Amino acid sequence: MTTAPGLDTAPLDLALADLRGHASSWTATPLAERIGLLERMLPRIGDEAPGMVAGSARAKGYDAGADWAAEDWVTAPWALAQTVGAYLHVLRRLAAGKDPLPGEAVRSRDGRTVVDVFPATPTDHLLLNGFTAEVWTLPGTTPEQARARAAGEYRGRPGEAAVALVLGAGNVPAITPLDVLHKLYAEGQVVLAKMNPVNAHLRPHFEKVFTEFVERGWVRFVDGGAAEGAYLTAHEDVGAIHVTGSERTHDAIVWGTGTRGEERRRADTPLNDKPFTSELGGVSPCIVAPGPWSAADFRFQAEHIVTSKLNNSGHNCVATQVLLVPRHWDGTERLLAEIRRVLGELPPRDDYYPGAADRLDAVLRAHPGAEIHGDGTGRLLVPDVTAPDDPLLTDEVFASALGVVRLPGEDAPAFLRAATEFANDRLPGTLGATLLVHPRTERDHRAAVDEAVAALRYGTLGVNCWSAFGFLLGYTPWGAYPGHTRRDIGSGVGFVHNAYLLEDVEKTVLRAPFAPFPRGLFTGSPSLSPRPPYYVTHRTGRTTMARLTAYATDPRPGRLPGVLASALRG
């Protein structure tokens, strides 16, 4: 095994040897103890939450008390606690002698097997009223197969004892610990997690959250950059690899780099043939169907779209990069005007992720007349993207630039067909897409909307809900649409999270109210949910998410009134 000059591999070797020695003990850990480990983890997440948020905010260039820090509560402690709670819900069912899935959750629809996975508890109905998630299984999967194959790790099909390497992402704090949980609880493997240098400051918090797993030799966190990552991926003690990153990262590991790497890829003779799963991003669209939108609808959905762009400064694998709008709809310009207003009113922040300035420069070179909103050089809006080789259509910008593509279609069905074809065939990546459709439009054109939902080839599709919400729920599988291969990896292979441990997954379809309470009562999307606290325009988002995290880590009913009161003030 070749190593980079001066690389100290002894600590990595020791960590892997320790994990290898304890792998069989994790495999043999009974269900009751696995449940207990998660139950005892929740209060530790609560203890570490303020530190996680403060560290994340500081790394991004603002104070933990800033409004922007709402996203750090969402994507660090709350996402982690929410997923732990999802695993606990399913594992407790199994411990009680029940099937992992309630009988009514699995159903047939139009010849397909669909599994309702959210809401799962009465609290879900209360806190996220009107939000739903269903998992579509691969064509040919029967309801009986979906039920029988769920939670195989705990129903006679445990994974083999092995050491999994998780190469952590640097953009969203919860990605690394959630991938660790998946390897432990879904695949029965112990885990070495290499932190990304961008958020290595979170390692002490993760080690405290996973204290019992670390003490018993089931999890190790290490620091390091590309050299350490290359050494670990080739190590004989690593039995499986999961990476969140880019297509380039995957190809460098599997095929190597340079001319020799490309030769290996063409010949399908990998340099590294270990079991490999990945989540690699892409160019994510938001499709806006024409409809009878009110002025309030334009304002609310503009906030929604801007949130899907500016959350984490656009450094998300499913940040909306391309807005697909109807060319002939009179609402298109009204929507863009509201988007410009929101972009201009938000407080300043930096695009902090490495390489963001260069990627934004590439957009500006292609569009010297791009609109710049807010302070600085970020928040780019290109209101009419037309060239097929435009970088906004070919490359993941991973920063705060939004392109607008105007598509034909004299009515909603024609536009939806054009938008579906464009998203599927012109945009690289299959991780997540968002579809905004007024309830009246959906009622009037049910077949066309259903056709679009069925045809869009994305691992997560959000209908009136940013697809990234599927990352947060825990119950929902998260990954690319199936069909990628190691020679053409696209947005990756495999699904993580997936608390019901479903197999044969094709995609997740999320739904949310088109309008918030109480206006939703009059738009045909009735629910009790106010403006979601993860919106960048939410006035009390940081307080609401801090209170929601406290409830998720210590679910006492007395905490709920404070959560709801804060959310309603947003």
CSV table of C-alpha atoms in Angstrom, one decimal, residues 98-413:
chain,number,residue,atom,x,y,z
A,98,LYS,CA,-44.7,-6.4,15.8
A,99,ASP,CA,-43.8,-6.0,12.1
A,100,PRO,CA,-41.7,-3.0,11.4
A,101,LEU,CA,-44.4,-1.6,9.2
A,102,PRO,CA,-48.1,-1.1,10.2
A,103,GLY,CA,-50.3,-3.2,8.0
A,104,GLU,CA,-52.1,-0.2,6.6
A,105,ALA,CA,-48.8,1.5,5.6
A,106,VAL,CA,-48.3,-0.8,2.6
A,107,ARG,CA,-50.6,-0.5,-0.3
A,108,SER,CA,-51.0,-1.0,-4.1
A,109,ARG,CA,-51.7,2.0,-6.4
A,110,ASP,CA,-51.8,1.8,-10.2
A,111,GLY,CA,-49.9,-1.4,-10.1
A,112,ARG,CA,-47.1,-0.1,-7.9
A,113,THR,CA,-46.4,-0.8,-4.2
A,114,VAL,CA,-46.2,2.3,-2.1
A,115,VAL,CA,-45.3,2.5,1.6
A,116,ASP,CA,-46.5,5.4,3.8
A,117,VAL,CA,-43.7,6.2,6.1
A,118,PHE,CA,-44.6,9.7,7.5
A,119,PRO,CA,-46.3,10.8,9.7
A,120,ALA,CA,-45.5,7.8,12.0
A,121,THR,CA,-46.5,9.1,15.4
A,122,PRO,CA,-49.2,11.3,16.9
A,123,THR,CA,-46.5,14.0,17.5
A,124,ASP,CA,-45.6,13.9,13.8
A,125,HIS,CA,-49.3,14.7,13.0
A,126,LEU,CA,-49.2,17.6,15.4
A,127,LEU,CA,-45.8,19.2,14.7
A,128,LEU,CA,-45.8,18.6,10.9
A,129,ASN,CA,-49.5,18.7,10.2
A,130,GLY,CA,-50.2,18.2,6.5
A,131,PHE,CA,-46.7,16.8,5.7
A,132,THR,CA,-46.5,13.3,4.4
A,133,ALA,CA,-44.0,10.9,2.8
A,134,GLU,CA,-44.4,7.8,0.9
A,135,VAL,CA,-41.8,5.4,-0.5
A,136,TRP,CA,-42.3,4.0,-4.0
A,137,THR,CA,-40.7,0.6,-4.4
A,138,LEU,CA,-39.2,-0.7,-7.6
A,139,PRO,CA,-41.6,-1.9,-10.3
A,140,GLY,CA,-42.6,-5.5,-9.8
A,141,THR,CA,-42.2,-5.4,-6.0
A,142,THR,CA,-45.4,-6.8,-4.3
A,143,PRO,CA,-46.9,-5.5,-1.0
A,144,GLU,CA,-46.0,-8.9,0.5
A,145,GLN,CA,-42.4,-8.5,-0.5
A,146,ALA,CA,-42.1,-5.0,0.8
A,147,ARG,CA,-43.4,-6.1,4.2
A,148,ALA,CA,-41.3,-9.3,4.4
A,149,ARG,CA,-38.0,-7.6,3.3
A,150,ALA,CA,-38.2,-4.6,5.7
A,151,ALA,CA,-35.8,-4.6,8.6
A,152,GLY,CA,-33.9,-7.6,7.5
A,153,GLU,CA,-31.1,-6.8,9.9
A,154,TYR,CA,-33.5,-7.7,12.8
A,155,ARG,CA,-35.5,-10.4,11.1
A,156,GLY,CA,-33.1,-13.2,10.3
A,157,ARG,CA,-30.9,-11.5,7.8
A,158,PRO,CA,-28.2,-9.7,9.8
A,159,GLY,CA,-25.3,-8.1,8.0
A,160,GLU,CA,-21.8,-9.6,8.2
A,161,ALA,CA,-19.4,-8.2,10.8
A,162,ALA,CA,-17.2,-5.7,9.0
A,163,VAL,CA,-15.6,-2.3,9.3
A,164,ALA,CA,-17.3,0.4,7.2
A,165,LEU,CA,-15.4,3.6,6.3
A,166,VAL,CA,-17.6,6.7,6.2
A,167,LEU,CA,-16.0,9.6,4.4
A,168,GLY,CA,-17.8,12.5,6.0
A,169,ALA,CA,-19.2,15.5,4.2
A,170,GLY,CA,-18.1,19.0,5.0
A,171,ASN,CA,-21.2,21.0,4.3
A,172,VAL,CA,-24.1,19.7,6.5
A,173,PRO,CA,-23.1,18.7,10.1
A,174,ALA,CA,-25.6,15.8,10.5
A,175,ILE,CA,-24.5,13.9,7.4
A,176,THR,CA,-21.6,12.2,9.0
A,177,PRO,CA,-23.3,11.0,12.2
A,178,LEU,CA,-26.4,9.9,10.2
A,179,ASP,CA,-24.3,7.8,7.9
A,180,VAL,CA,-22.6,6.3,11.0
A,181,LEU,CA,-26.0,5.4,12.4
A,182,HIS,CA,-27.1,3.8,9.1
A,183,LYS,CA,-24.0,1.6,8.9
A,184,LEU,CA,-24.5,0.5,12.5
A,185,TYR,CA,-28.3,0.0,12.6
A,186,ALA,CA,-29.2,-0.8,9.0
A,187,GLU,CA,-26.1,-2.8,7.9
A,188,GLY,CA,-24.7,-4.1,11.2
A,189,GLN,CA,-21.2,-2.8,10.6
A,190,VAL,CA,-18.8,-0.9,12.9
A,191,VAL,CA,-17.6,2.4,11.6
A,192,LEU,CA,-14.5,4.5,11.1
A,193,ALA,CA,-15.7,8.0,10.2
A,194,LYS,CA,-13.2,10.4,8.7
A,195,MET,CA,-14.2,14.0,9.3
A,196,ASN,CA,-14.1,16.4,6.4
A,197,PRO,CA,-11.5,19.2,7.2
A,198,VAL,CA,-14.3,21.8,6.7
A,199,ASN,CA,-16.2,20.7,9.7
A,200,ALA,CA,-13.6,18.7,11.7
A,201,HIS,CA,-14.4,21.1,14.6
A,202,LEU,CA,-17.5,19.0,15.2
A,203,ARG,CA,-15.6,15.8,15.9
A,204,PRO,CA,-15.4,16.3,19.7
A,205,HIS,CA,-19.2,16.8,19.8
A,206,PHE,CA,-19.8,13.7,17.8
A,207,GLU,CA,-17.5,11.7,20.0
A,208,LYS,CA,-19.5,12.7,23.0
A,209,VAL,CA,-22.8,11.9,21.3
A,210,PHE,CA,-21.4,8.4,20.4
A,211,THR,CA,-19.6,8.0,23.7
A,212,GLU,CA,-20.8,4.4,24.4
A,213,PHE,CA,-20.2,3.3,20.8
A,214,VAL,CA,-16.6,4.7,21.0
A,215,GLU,CA,-15.9,3.1,24.4
A,216,ARG,CA,-17.0,-0.3,23.2
A,217,GLY,CA,-14.9,-0.2,20.1
A,218,TRP,CA,-17.8,0.2,17.6
A,219,VAL,CA,-17.2,3.7,16.3
A,220,ARG,CA,-14.1,5.8,15.7
A,221,PHE,CA,-13.8,9.4,14.4
A,222,VAL,CA,-10.6,10.6,12.9
A,223,ASP,CA,-9.4,13.8,11.2
A,224,GLY,CA,-7.6,14.1,7.9
A,225,GLY,CA,-7.7,15.2,4.3
A,226,ALA,CA,-7.3,13.6,0.9
A,227,ALA,CA,-4.1,11.7,1.9
A,228,GLU,CA,-5.7,10.1,4.9
A,229,GLY,CA,-8.9,9.3,2.9
A,230,ALA,CA,-6.9,7.6,0.1
A,231,TYR,CA,-5.0,5.5,2.6
A,232,LEU,CA,-8.2,4.4,4.4
A,233,THR,CA,-10.1,3.5,1.3
A,234,ALA,CA,-7.4,1.1,0.2
A,235,HIS,CA,-6.8,-0.4,3.7
A,236,GLU,CA,-7.2,-4.1,4.1
A,237,ASP,CA,-9.3,-3.7,7.3
A,238,VAL,CA,-12.0,-1.6,5.5
A,239,GLY,CA,-14.7,-3.8,4.2
A,240,ALA,CA,-17.2,-1.2,2.8
A,241,ILE,CA,-17.1,2.5,1.9
A,242,HIS,CA,-19.7,5.2,2.0
A,243,VAL,CA,-19.0,8.6,0.7
A,244,THR,CA,-20.9,11.9,0.5
A,245,GLY,CA,-19.2,14.2,-2.0
A,246,SER,CA,-18.7,14.5,-5.7
A,247,GLU,CA,-18.6,12.3,-8.7
A,248,ARG,CA,-14.9,13.1,-8.9
A,249,THR,CA,-14.3,11.8,-5.4
A,250,HIS,CA,-16.0,8.5,-6.2
A,251,ASP,CA,-14.1,8.0,-9.4
A,252,ALA,CA,-10.7,8.8,-7.8
A,253,ILE,CA,-11.4,6.1,-5.2
A,254,VAL,CA,-12.8,3.4,-7.5
A,255,TRP,CA,-10.7,4.0,-10.7
A,256,GLY,CA,-7.8,6.1,-9.6
A,257,THR,CA,-6.8,9.4,-11.3
A,258,GLY,CA,-5.4,10.6,-14.6
A,259,THR,CA,-5.1,8.6,-17.8
A,260,ARG,CA,-4.7,5.2,-16.0
A,261,GLY,CA,-7.9,5.9,-14.0
A,262,GLU,CA,-9.9,6.6,-17.2
A,263,GLU,CA,-8.5,3.5,-18.8
A,264,ARG,CA,-9.6,1.4,-15.8
A,265,ARG,CA,-13.1,3.0,-15.9
A,266,ARG,CA,-13.5,2.2,-19.6
A,267,ALA,CA,-12.4,-1.4,-19.1
A,268,ASP,CA,-14.4,-1.7,-15.9
A,269,THR,CA,-11.3,-2.9,-13.9
A,270,PRO,CA,-11.6,-1.0,-10.7
A,271,LEU,CA,-8.6,-0.1,-8.6
A,272,ASN,CA,-10.9,-0.5,-5.5
A,273,ASP,CA,-13.8,-3.0,-5.8
A,274,LYS,CA,-15.0,-2.9,-2.2
A,275,PRO,CA,-18.7,-2.5,-1.6
A,276,PHE,CA,-19.4,1.1,-2.2
A,277,THR,CA,-22.4,3.4,-1.5
A,278,SER,CA,-22.5,7.1,-2.2
A,279,GLU,CA,-24.5,10.3,-2.3
A,280,LEU,CA,-23.0,12.7,-4.8
A,281,GLY,CA,-25.4,15.5,-5.6
A,282,GLY,CA,-26.2,17.0,-9.0
A,283,VAL,CA,-28.1,19.9,-10.5
A,284,SER,CA,-31.5,20.1,-8.7
A,285,PRO,CA,-34.6,21.6,-10.3
A,286,CYS,CA,-37.6,23.3,-8.8
A,287,ILE,CA,-40.6,23.0,-11.2
A,288,VAL,CA,-43.3,25.7,-10.9
A,289,ALA,CA,-46.6,24.6,-12.4
A,290,PRO,CA,-48.9,27.4,-13.6
A,291,GLY,CA,-52.0,28.0,-11.6
A,292,PRO,CA,-54.4,30.5,-9.9
A,293,TRP,CA,-51.8,31.9,-7.5
A,294,SER,CA,-52.8,34.8,-5.2
A,295,ALA,CA,-50.4,37.6,-4.2
A,296,ALA,CA,-49.8,35.8,-0.9
A,297,ASP,CA,-49.0,32.6,-2.8
A,298,PHE,CA,-46.3,34.3,-4.9
A,299,ARG,CA,-44.8,35.8,-1.7
A,300,PHE,CA,-44.8,32.5,0.2
A,301,GLN,CA,-43.5,30.3,-2.6
A,302,ALA,CA,-40.8,32.9,-3.4
A,303,GLU,CA,-39.6,32.5,0.3
A,304,HIS,CA,-39.8,28.7,-0.3
A,305,ILE,CA,-37.6,28.9,-3.4
A,306,VAL,CA,-35.1,31.3,-1.9
A,307,THR,CA,-34.9,29.0,1.1
A,308,SER,CA,-34.1,26.0,-1.1
A,309,LYS,CA,-31.3,28.1,-2.7
A,310,LEU,CA,-29.8,30.1,0.3
A,311,ASN,CA,-30.1,27.6,3.1
A,312,ASN,CA,-26.4,27.0,4.0
A,313,SER,CA,-25.5,29.5,1.3
A,314,GLY,CA,-26.4,27.0,-1.4
A,315,HIS,CA,-23.8,24.5,-0.2
A,316,ASN,CA,-26.3,21.6,-0.3
A,317,CYS,CA,-26.4,18.7,-2.7
A,318,VAL,CA,-30.1,19.4,-3.4
A,319,ALA,CA,-30.0,23.2,-3.3
A,320,THR,CA,-32.3,24.5,-6.0
A,321,GLN,CA,-30.0,25.5,-8.9
A,322,VAL,CA,-32.5,25.7,-11.8
A,323,LEU,CA,-36.0,27.1,-11.6
A,324,LEU,CA,-38.2,25.6,-14.4
A,325,VAL,CA,-41.1,28.0,-15.1
A,326,PRO,CA,-43.8,28.3,-17.8
A,327,ARG,CA,-42.8,30.7,-20.6
A,328,HIS,CA,-46.3,31.9,-21.2
A,329,TRP,CA,-47.7,32.1,-17.7
A,330,ASP,CA,-48.3,35.6,-16.5
A,331,GLY,CA,-47.3,34.5,-13.0
A,332,THR,CA,-43.7,33.9,-14.0
A,333,GLU,CA,-42.6,37.5,-13.8
A,334,ARG,CA,-44.6,38.1,-10.6
A,335,LEU,CA,-42.8,35.1,-9.0
A,336,LEU,CA,-39.4,36.4,-10.1
A,337,ALA,CA,-40.2,39.8,-8.7
A,338,GLU,CA,-41.0,38.3,-5.3
A,339,ILE,CA,-37.8,36.2,-5.5
A,340,ARG,CA,-35.8,39.3,-6.2
A,341,ARG,CA,-37.4,41.0,-3.2
A,342,VAL,CA,-36.6,38.2,-0.8
A,343,LEU,CA,-33.0,37.9,-2.1
A,344,GLY,CA,-32.5,41.6,-1.5
A,345,GLU,CA,-34.1,41.8,2.0
A,346,LEU,CA,-32.2,39.0,3.7
A,347,PRO,CA,-29.1,39.9,5.8
A,348,PRO,CA,-25.7,39.4,4.3
A,349,ARG,CA,-23.7,36.2,4.7
A,350,ASP,CA,-20.7,34.6,2.9
A,351,ASP,CA,-20.5,31.6,0.6
A,352,TYR,CA,-18.1,29.9,2.9
A,353,TYR,CA,-17.5,26.5,1.3
A,354,PRO,CA,-14.1,26.0,-0.4
A,355,GLY,CA,-14.2,26.8,-4.1
A,356,ALA,CA,-17.4,28.7,-4.0
A,357,ALA,CA,-15.9,32.0,-5.3
A,358,ASP,CA,-14.4,30.2,-8.3
A,359,ARG,CA,-17.7,28.5,-9.1
A,360,LEU,CA,-19.6,31.8,-8.8
A,361,ASP,CA,-17.0,33.4,-11.1
A,362,ALA,CA,-17.7,30.7,-13.7
A,363,VAL,CA,-21.4,31.6,-13.6
A,364,LEU,CA,-20.5,35.3,-13.9
A,365,ARG,CA,-18.2,34.6,-16.9
A,366,ALA,CA,-21.0,32.8,-18.6
A,367,HIS,CA,-23.5,35.6,-17.6
A,368,PRO,CA,-21.7,38.9,-17.2
A,369,GLY,CA,-25.1,40.5,-16.9
A,370,ALA,CA,-26.3,38.3,-14.0
A,371,GLU,CA,-28.3,40.0,-11.4
A,372,ILE,CA,-26.5,40.4,-8.0
A,373,HIS,CA,-28.8,40.7,-5.0
A,374,GLY,CA,-27.8,41.6,-1.5
A,375,ASP,CA,-24.3,42.5,-0.4
A,376,GLY,CA,-21.2,41.0,-1.9
A,377,THR,CA,-20.8,38.9,-5.1
A,378,GLY,CA,-23.1,36.1,-4.1
A,379,ARG,CA,-26.9,35.7,-4.6
A,380,LEU,CA,-26.7,35.5,-8.4
A,381,LEU,CA,-29.9,35.3,-10.4
A,382,VAL,CA,-29.8,34.5,-14.1
A,383,PRO,CA,-33.4,35.1,-15.2
A,384,ASP,CA,-33.2,33.4,-18.6
A,385,VAL,CA,-30.9,30.5,-19.1
A,386,THR,CA,-31.0,29.2,-22.7
A,387,ALA,CA,-27.6,27.7,-23.8
A,388,PRO,CA,-27.5,23.9,-23.4
A,389,ASP,CA,-23.8,24.1,-22.2
A,390,ASP,CA,-24.6,26.7,-19.6
A,391,PRO,CA,-22.7,25.9,-16.4
A,392,LEU,CA,-25.9,26.3,-14.4
A,393,LEU,CA,-27.2,23.4,-16.4
A,394,THR,CA,-24.1,21.2,-16.6
A,395,ASP,CA,-22.3,21.7,-13.2
A,396,GLU,CA,-23.3,21.7,-9.6
A,397,VAL,CA,-22.5,25.2,-8.6
A,398,PHE,CA,-22.7,24.5,-4.8
A,399,ALA,CA,-23.1,28.2,-4.0
A,400,SER,CA,-25.7,30.9,-4.1
A,401,ALA,CA,-26.5,31.1,-7.8
A,402,LEU,CA,-30.0,30.4,-9.3
A,403,GLY,CA,-30.8,30.0,-13.0
A,404,VAL,CA,-34.2,30.3,-14.6
A,405,VAL,CA,-35.3,28.2,-17.5
A,406,ARG,CA,-38.5,29.1,-19.3
A,407,LEU,CA,-40.2,26.2,-20.9
A,408,PRO,CA,-43.1,25.9,-23.4
A,409,GLY,CA,-46.6,24.7,-22.6
A,410,GLU,CA,-49.9,26.4,-23.2
A,411,ASP,CA,-51.5,24.8,-20.1
A,412,ALA,CA,-50.4,22.9,-17.0
A,413,PRO,CA,-50.3,19.4,-18.6
